[in-house]
XYZ file of C-alpha atoms in Angstrom:
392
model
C 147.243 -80.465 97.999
C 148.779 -82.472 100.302
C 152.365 -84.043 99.390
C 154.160 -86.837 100.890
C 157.863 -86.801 99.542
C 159.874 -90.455 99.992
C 163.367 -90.216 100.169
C 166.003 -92.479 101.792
C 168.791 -89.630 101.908
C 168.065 -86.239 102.940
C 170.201 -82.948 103.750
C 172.740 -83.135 105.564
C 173.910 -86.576 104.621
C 176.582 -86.942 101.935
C 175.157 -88.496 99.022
C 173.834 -87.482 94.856
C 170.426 -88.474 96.489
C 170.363 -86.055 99.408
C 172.149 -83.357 97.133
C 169.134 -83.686 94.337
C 166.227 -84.026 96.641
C 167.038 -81.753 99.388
C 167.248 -79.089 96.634
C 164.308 -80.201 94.670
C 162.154 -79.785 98.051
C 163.451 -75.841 99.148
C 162.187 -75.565 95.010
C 158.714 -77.093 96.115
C 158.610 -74.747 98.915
C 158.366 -71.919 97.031
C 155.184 -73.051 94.968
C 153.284 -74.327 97.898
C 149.339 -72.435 98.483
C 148.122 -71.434 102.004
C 146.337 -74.749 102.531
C 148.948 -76.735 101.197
C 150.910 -79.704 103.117
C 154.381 -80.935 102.490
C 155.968 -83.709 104.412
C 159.259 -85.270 103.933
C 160.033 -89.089 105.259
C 163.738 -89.657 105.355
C 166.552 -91.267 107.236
C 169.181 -89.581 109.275
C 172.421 -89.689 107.332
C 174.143 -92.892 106.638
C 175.084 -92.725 103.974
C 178.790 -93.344 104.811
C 179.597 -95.184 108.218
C 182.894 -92.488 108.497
C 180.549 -89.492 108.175
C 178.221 -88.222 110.752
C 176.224 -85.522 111.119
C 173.889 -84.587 113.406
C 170.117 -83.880 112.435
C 166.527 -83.723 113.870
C 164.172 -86.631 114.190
C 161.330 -84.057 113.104
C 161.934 -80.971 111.659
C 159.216 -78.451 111.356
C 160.116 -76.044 108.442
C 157.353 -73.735 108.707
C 153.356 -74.406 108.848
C 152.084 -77.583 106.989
C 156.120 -78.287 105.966
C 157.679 -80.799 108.266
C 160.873 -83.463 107.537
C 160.504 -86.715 109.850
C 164.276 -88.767 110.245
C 164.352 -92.177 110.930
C 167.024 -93.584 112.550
C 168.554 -97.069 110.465
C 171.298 -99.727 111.380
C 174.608 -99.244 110.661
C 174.970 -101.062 107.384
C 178.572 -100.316 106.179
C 177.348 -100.539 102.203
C 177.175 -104.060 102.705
C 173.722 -106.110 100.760
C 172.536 -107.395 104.148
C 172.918 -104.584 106.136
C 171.125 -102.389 102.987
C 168.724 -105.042 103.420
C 168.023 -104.124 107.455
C 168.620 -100.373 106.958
C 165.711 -100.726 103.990
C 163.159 -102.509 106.176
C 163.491 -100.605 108.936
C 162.694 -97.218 107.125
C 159.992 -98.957 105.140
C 157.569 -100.088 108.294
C 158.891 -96.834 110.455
C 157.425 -95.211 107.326
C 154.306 -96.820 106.838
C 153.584 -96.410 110.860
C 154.299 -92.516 110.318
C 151.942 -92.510 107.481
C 148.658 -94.508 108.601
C 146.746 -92.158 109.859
C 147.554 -89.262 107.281
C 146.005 -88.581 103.828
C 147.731 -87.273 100.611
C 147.000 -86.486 97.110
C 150.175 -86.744 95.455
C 153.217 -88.910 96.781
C 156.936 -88.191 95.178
C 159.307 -90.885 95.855
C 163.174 -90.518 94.722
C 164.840 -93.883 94.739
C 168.098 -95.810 93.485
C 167.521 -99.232 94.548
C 163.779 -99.721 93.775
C 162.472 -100.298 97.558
C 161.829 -96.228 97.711
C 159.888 -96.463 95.212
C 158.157 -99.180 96.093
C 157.088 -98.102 99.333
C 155.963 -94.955 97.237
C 153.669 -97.338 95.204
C 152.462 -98.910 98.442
C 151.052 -95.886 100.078
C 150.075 -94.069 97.509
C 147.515 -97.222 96.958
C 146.659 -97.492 100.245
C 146.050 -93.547 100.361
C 144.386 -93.620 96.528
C 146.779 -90.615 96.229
C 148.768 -90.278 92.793
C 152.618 -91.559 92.447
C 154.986 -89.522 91.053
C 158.679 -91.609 90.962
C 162.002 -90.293 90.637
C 164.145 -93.124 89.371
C 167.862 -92.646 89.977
C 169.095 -96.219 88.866
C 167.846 -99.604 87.660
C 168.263 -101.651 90.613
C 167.483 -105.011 89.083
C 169.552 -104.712 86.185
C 172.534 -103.925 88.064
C 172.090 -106.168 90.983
C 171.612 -108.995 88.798
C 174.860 -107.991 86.537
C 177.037 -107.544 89.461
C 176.127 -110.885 90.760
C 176.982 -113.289 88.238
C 175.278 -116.732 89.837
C 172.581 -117.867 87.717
C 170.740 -119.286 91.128
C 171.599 -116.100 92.868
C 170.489 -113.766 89.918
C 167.160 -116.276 89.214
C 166.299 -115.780 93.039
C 166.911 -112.059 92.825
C 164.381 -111.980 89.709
C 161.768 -113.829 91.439
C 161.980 -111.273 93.937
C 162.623 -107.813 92.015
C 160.443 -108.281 89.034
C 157.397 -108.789 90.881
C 158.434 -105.888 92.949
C 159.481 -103.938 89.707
C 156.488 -104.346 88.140
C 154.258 -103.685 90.553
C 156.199 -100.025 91.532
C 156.560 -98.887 87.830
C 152.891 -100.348 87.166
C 151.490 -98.196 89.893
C 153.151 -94.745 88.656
C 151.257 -92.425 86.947
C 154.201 -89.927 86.072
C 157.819 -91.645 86.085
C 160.880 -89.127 85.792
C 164.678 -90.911 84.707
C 167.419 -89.123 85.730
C 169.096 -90.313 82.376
C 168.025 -90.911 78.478
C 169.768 -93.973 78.621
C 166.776 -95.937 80.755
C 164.363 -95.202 78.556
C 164.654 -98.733 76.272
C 164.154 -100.323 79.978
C 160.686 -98.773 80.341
C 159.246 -99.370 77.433
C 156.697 -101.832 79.177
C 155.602 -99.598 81.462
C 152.880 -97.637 79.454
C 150.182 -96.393 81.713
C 152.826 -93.668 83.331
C 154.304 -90.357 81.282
C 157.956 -89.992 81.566
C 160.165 -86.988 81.823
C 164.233 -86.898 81.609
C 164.999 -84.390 84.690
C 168.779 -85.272 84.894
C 170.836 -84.359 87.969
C 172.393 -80.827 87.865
C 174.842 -77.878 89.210
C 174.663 -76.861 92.443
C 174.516 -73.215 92.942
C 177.407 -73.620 95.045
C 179.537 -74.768 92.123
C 178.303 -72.369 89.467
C 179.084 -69.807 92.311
C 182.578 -70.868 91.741
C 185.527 -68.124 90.894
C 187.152 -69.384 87.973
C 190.525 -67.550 88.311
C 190.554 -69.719 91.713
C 190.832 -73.098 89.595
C 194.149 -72.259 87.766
C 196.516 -74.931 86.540
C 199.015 -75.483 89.178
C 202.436 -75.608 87.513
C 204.419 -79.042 89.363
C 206.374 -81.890 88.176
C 204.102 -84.128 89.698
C 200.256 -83.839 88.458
C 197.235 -84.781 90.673
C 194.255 -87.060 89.481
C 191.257 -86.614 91.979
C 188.102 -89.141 92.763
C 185.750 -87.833 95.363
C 182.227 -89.693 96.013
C 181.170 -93.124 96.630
C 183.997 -96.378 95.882
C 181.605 -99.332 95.829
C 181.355 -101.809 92.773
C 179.974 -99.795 90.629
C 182.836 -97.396 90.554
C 184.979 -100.163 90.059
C 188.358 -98.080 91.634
C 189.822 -101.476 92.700
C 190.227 -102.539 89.051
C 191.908 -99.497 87.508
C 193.600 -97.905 89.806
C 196.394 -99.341 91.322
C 197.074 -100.399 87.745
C 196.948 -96.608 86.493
C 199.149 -95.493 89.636
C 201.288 -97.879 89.255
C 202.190 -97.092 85.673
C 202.699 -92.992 86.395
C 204.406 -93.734 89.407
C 206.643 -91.224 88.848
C 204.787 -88.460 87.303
C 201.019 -88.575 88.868
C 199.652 -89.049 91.849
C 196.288 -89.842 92.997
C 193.908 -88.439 95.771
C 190.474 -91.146 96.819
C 188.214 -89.144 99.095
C 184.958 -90.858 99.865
C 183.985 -94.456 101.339
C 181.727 -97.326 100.048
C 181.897 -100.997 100.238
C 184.747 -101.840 98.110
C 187.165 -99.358 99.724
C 188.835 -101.920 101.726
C 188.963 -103.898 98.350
C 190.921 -100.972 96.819
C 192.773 -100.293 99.732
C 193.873 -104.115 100.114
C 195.488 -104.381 96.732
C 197.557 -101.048 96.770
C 198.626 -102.308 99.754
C 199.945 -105.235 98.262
C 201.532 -104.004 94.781
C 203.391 -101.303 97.323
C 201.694 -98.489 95.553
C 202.570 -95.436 97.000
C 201.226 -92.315 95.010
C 197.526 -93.139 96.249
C 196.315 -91.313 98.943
C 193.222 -92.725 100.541
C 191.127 -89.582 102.437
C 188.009 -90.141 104.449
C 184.718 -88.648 103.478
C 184.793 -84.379 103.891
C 181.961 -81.768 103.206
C 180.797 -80.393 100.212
C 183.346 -76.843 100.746
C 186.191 -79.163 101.726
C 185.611 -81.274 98.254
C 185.648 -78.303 96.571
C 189.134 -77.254 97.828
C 190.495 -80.267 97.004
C 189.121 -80.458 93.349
C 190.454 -76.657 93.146
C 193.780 -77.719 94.138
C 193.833 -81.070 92.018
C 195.054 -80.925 87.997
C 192.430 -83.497 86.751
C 189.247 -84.468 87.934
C 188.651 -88.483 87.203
C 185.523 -90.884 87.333
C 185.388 -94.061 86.591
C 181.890 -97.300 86.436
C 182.348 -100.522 86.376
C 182.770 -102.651 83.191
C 178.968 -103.933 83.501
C 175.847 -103.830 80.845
C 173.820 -102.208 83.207
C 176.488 -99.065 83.687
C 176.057 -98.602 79.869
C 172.640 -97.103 80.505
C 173.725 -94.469 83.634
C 174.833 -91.098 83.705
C 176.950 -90.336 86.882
C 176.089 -87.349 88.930
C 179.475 -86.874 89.567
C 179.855 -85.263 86.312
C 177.854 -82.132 86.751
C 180.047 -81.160 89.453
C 183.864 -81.545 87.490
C 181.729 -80.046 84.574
C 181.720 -76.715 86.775
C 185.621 -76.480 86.804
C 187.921 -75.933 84.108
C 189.956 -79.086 84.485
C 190.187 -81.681 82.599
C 188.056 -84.993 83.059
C 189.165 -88.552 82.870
C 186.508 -90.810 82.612
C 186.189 -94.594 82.313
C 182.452 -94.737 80.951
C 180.866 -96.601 78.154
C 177.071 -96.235 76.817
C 174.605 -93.474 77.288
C 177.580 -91.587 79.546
C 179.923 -91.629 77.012
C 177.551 -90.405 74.757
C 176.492 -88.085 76.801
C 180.109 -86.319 77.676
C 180.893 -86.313 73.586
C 177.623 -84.167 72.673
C 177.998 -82.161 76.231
C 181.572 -81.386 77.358
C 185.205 -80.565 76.144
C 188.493 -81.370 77.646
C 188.138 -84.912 78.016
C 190.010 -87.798 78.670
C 188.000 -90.767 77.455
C 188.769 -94.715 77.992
C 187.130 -97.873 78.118
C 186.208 -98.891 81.791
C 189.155 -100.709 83.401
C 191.774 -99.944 80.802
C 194.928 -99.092 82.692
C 196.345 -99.140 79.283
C 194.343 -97.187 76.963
C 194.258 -94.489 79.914
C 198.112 -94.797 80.358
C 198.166 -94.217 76.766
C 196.011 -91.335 76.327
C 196.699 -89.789 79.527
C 200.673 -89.621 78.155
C 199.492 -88.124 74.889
C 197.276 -85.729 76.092
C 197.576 -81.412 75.903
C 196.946 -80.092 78.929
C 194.689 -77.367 78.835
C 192.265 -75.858 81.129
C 188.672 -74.983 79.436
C 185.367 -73.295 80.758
C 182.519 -75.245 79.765
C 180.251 -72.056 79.717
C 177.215 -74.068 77.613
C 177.239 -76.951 79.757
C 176.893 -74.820 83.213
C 173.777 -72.921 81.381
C 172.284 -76.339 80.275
C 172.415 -77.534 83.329
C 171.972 -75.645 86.814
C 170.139 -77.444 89.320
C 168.187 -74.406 90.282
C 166.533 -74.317 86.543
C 166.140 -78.224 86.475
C 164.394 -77.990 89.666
C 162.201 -75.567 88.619
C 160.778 -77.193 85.627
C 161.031 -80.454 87.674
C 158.608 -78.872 90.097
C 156.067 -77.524 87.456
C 155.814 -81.330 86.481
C 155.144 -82.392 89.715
C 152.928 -79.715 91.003
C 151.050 -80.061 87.105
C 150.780 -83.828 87.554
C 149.063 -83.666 91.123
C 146.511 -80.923 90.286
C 145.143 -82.796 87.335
């Protein structure tokens, strides 16, 4: 069989996208035949404009396995420069493709064009479409942006696309329970619910090295993307502002509304928020180690009712506790799956404030949840599907 795999961030960028794929294709590896091809179109990391890492345009992993880069504008998180970065990879990737044949292409994709160039080859290549759909890009591109002209342009555009990429599929995996109401139209593909998962190199974890750290002063610790779907501008300085004196808070990533974020702490003289640039996976890990609650937070929008972060299968590895500002399928989702919790409606400074005071600090291991959900096992039943739906 020969397998195209589509994804827009790829080991070693820093990103849920690169993290799930990268480990879903070393899983594929291992269940690849003799006569079997496997190649991997991706970008070299951008992911954030203050991380870089260096990486190979091609990459030949061993015979009939090879991972082809393509270098994409800078786009600093911003819609127009998504826009260039996404058209850039889509026609480098259709020239890389032409002249090749496949049975079965896998395309992983958040903001729908993935996936669409997915659908595109694997009709121009009669080869079968397996999609990996990380987010709902239409729903929450149209709730973010609340313009009626803007949002009835963007729906001209996306639900043509939409339906022609979900149309196309013939096996459509959602990383969360909570799209399934969205996909009820789309009948000709089966659907799986492969969630993200634990990294080995979490479950790997000592626990006596994640001890409560006994100081007046407690940290609160956000590490991954601070765009507007996290929403940090609109709770934060309001929470650090209020525990002033008793918390303080640690930021570590990038995205397109840290500037936002940074802007109004800046103003309201907040000064027990630390702002750190993006660091590696082992340097995260140190931090969350040495923090004394682990905190997440989406955006107060319809379309965030229906996610379910990724961010929470790594603080689900440690025994801290978790803050989280969720509401919908991830609330749900943390009730039935995880203890020590903080819970509060998205953008609450006071409910949080109130809860956070209240609260019996404890630290937990969430033994059940770390079975339930290692990446390694996902993968592996993730890769029977795929490997099943191609050879049918």
């Amino acid at each position: 069989m020969k397998i195209l795999f589509l994804t827009f961030y790829f080991e070693p960028d820093l990103s849920a996208g690169s993290f799930r794929n990268t480990s879903l294709f070393k899983e594929l590896l291992n269940h690849l035949n003799d006569d079997d091809t496997l190649e991997v179109i991706t970008t070299h990391p951008n992911r954030y404009d203050s991380f870089k890492a260096k990486a190979k345009d091609k990459e030949g992993i061993k015979k009939g396995v090879v991972v082809n880069r393509i270098k994409i504008p800078e786009h600093g998180s911003g819609i127009i420069g998504q826009i260039k970065s996404y058209k850039e990879f889509y026609f480098r990737a259709l020239n890389l493709t032409k002249d090749k044949k496949y049975d079965l292409v896998y395309a992983s994709s958040s903001r729908l064009f993935t996936a669409y160039l997915g659908a595109k080859i694997a009709r121009k290549k009669k080869a079968k479409l397996y999609l990996d759909i990380r987010d709902i890009f239409r729903e929450t591109i149209t709730d973010l942006y609340k313009n009626k002209i803007i949002n009835l342009g963007l729906n001209l555009v996306l639900k043509p696309v939409e339906n022609y990429t979900f149309g196309r599929a013939g096996h459509i995996n959602l990383v969360s329970k909570g799209f399934k109401g969205y996909f009820e139209n789309y009948k000709k593909a089966e659907y799986s619910f492969f969630t993200n998962g634990i990294d080995e190199l979490f479950l790997s974890l000592p626990i006596d090295n994640i001890e409560e750290k006994k100081s007046e002063v407690k940290t609160i610790i956000y590490g991954g993307n601070i765009g507007e779907g996290q929403g940090l501008d609109l709770i934060i300085p309001d929470i650090a502002k209020k525990l002033s004196r008793t918390h303080k808070f640690q930021i570590i990533g990038d995205g397109g509304a840290r500037e936002k974020l940074e802007e109004k702490l800046k103003v309201n003289n907040i000064e027990n928020v630390e702002m750190i640039p993006p660091v590696s996976r082992n340097e995260l890990i140190n931090y969350y180690q040495k923090a004394d609650y682990l905190f997440l937070h989406l955006n107060k929008h319809k379309a965030f009712e229906r996610v379910l972060p990724s961010k929470l299968f790594e603080y689900g590895t440690f025994n801290k506790p978790i803050i989280a500002g969720v509401d919908g399928y991830a609330k749900q989702f943390l009730k039935e799956n995880m203890s020590n919790l903080i819970l509060f409606e998205p953008t609450n400074a006071d409910e949080l404030y109130n809860s956070l005071t209240n609260f019996g600090y404890k630290n937990e291991e969430r033994i059940q949840f770390k079975k339930n959900y290692s990446r390694e096992e996902i993968n592996k039943r993730m890769t029977k599907s795929i490997i099943s739906f191609g050879n049918d």
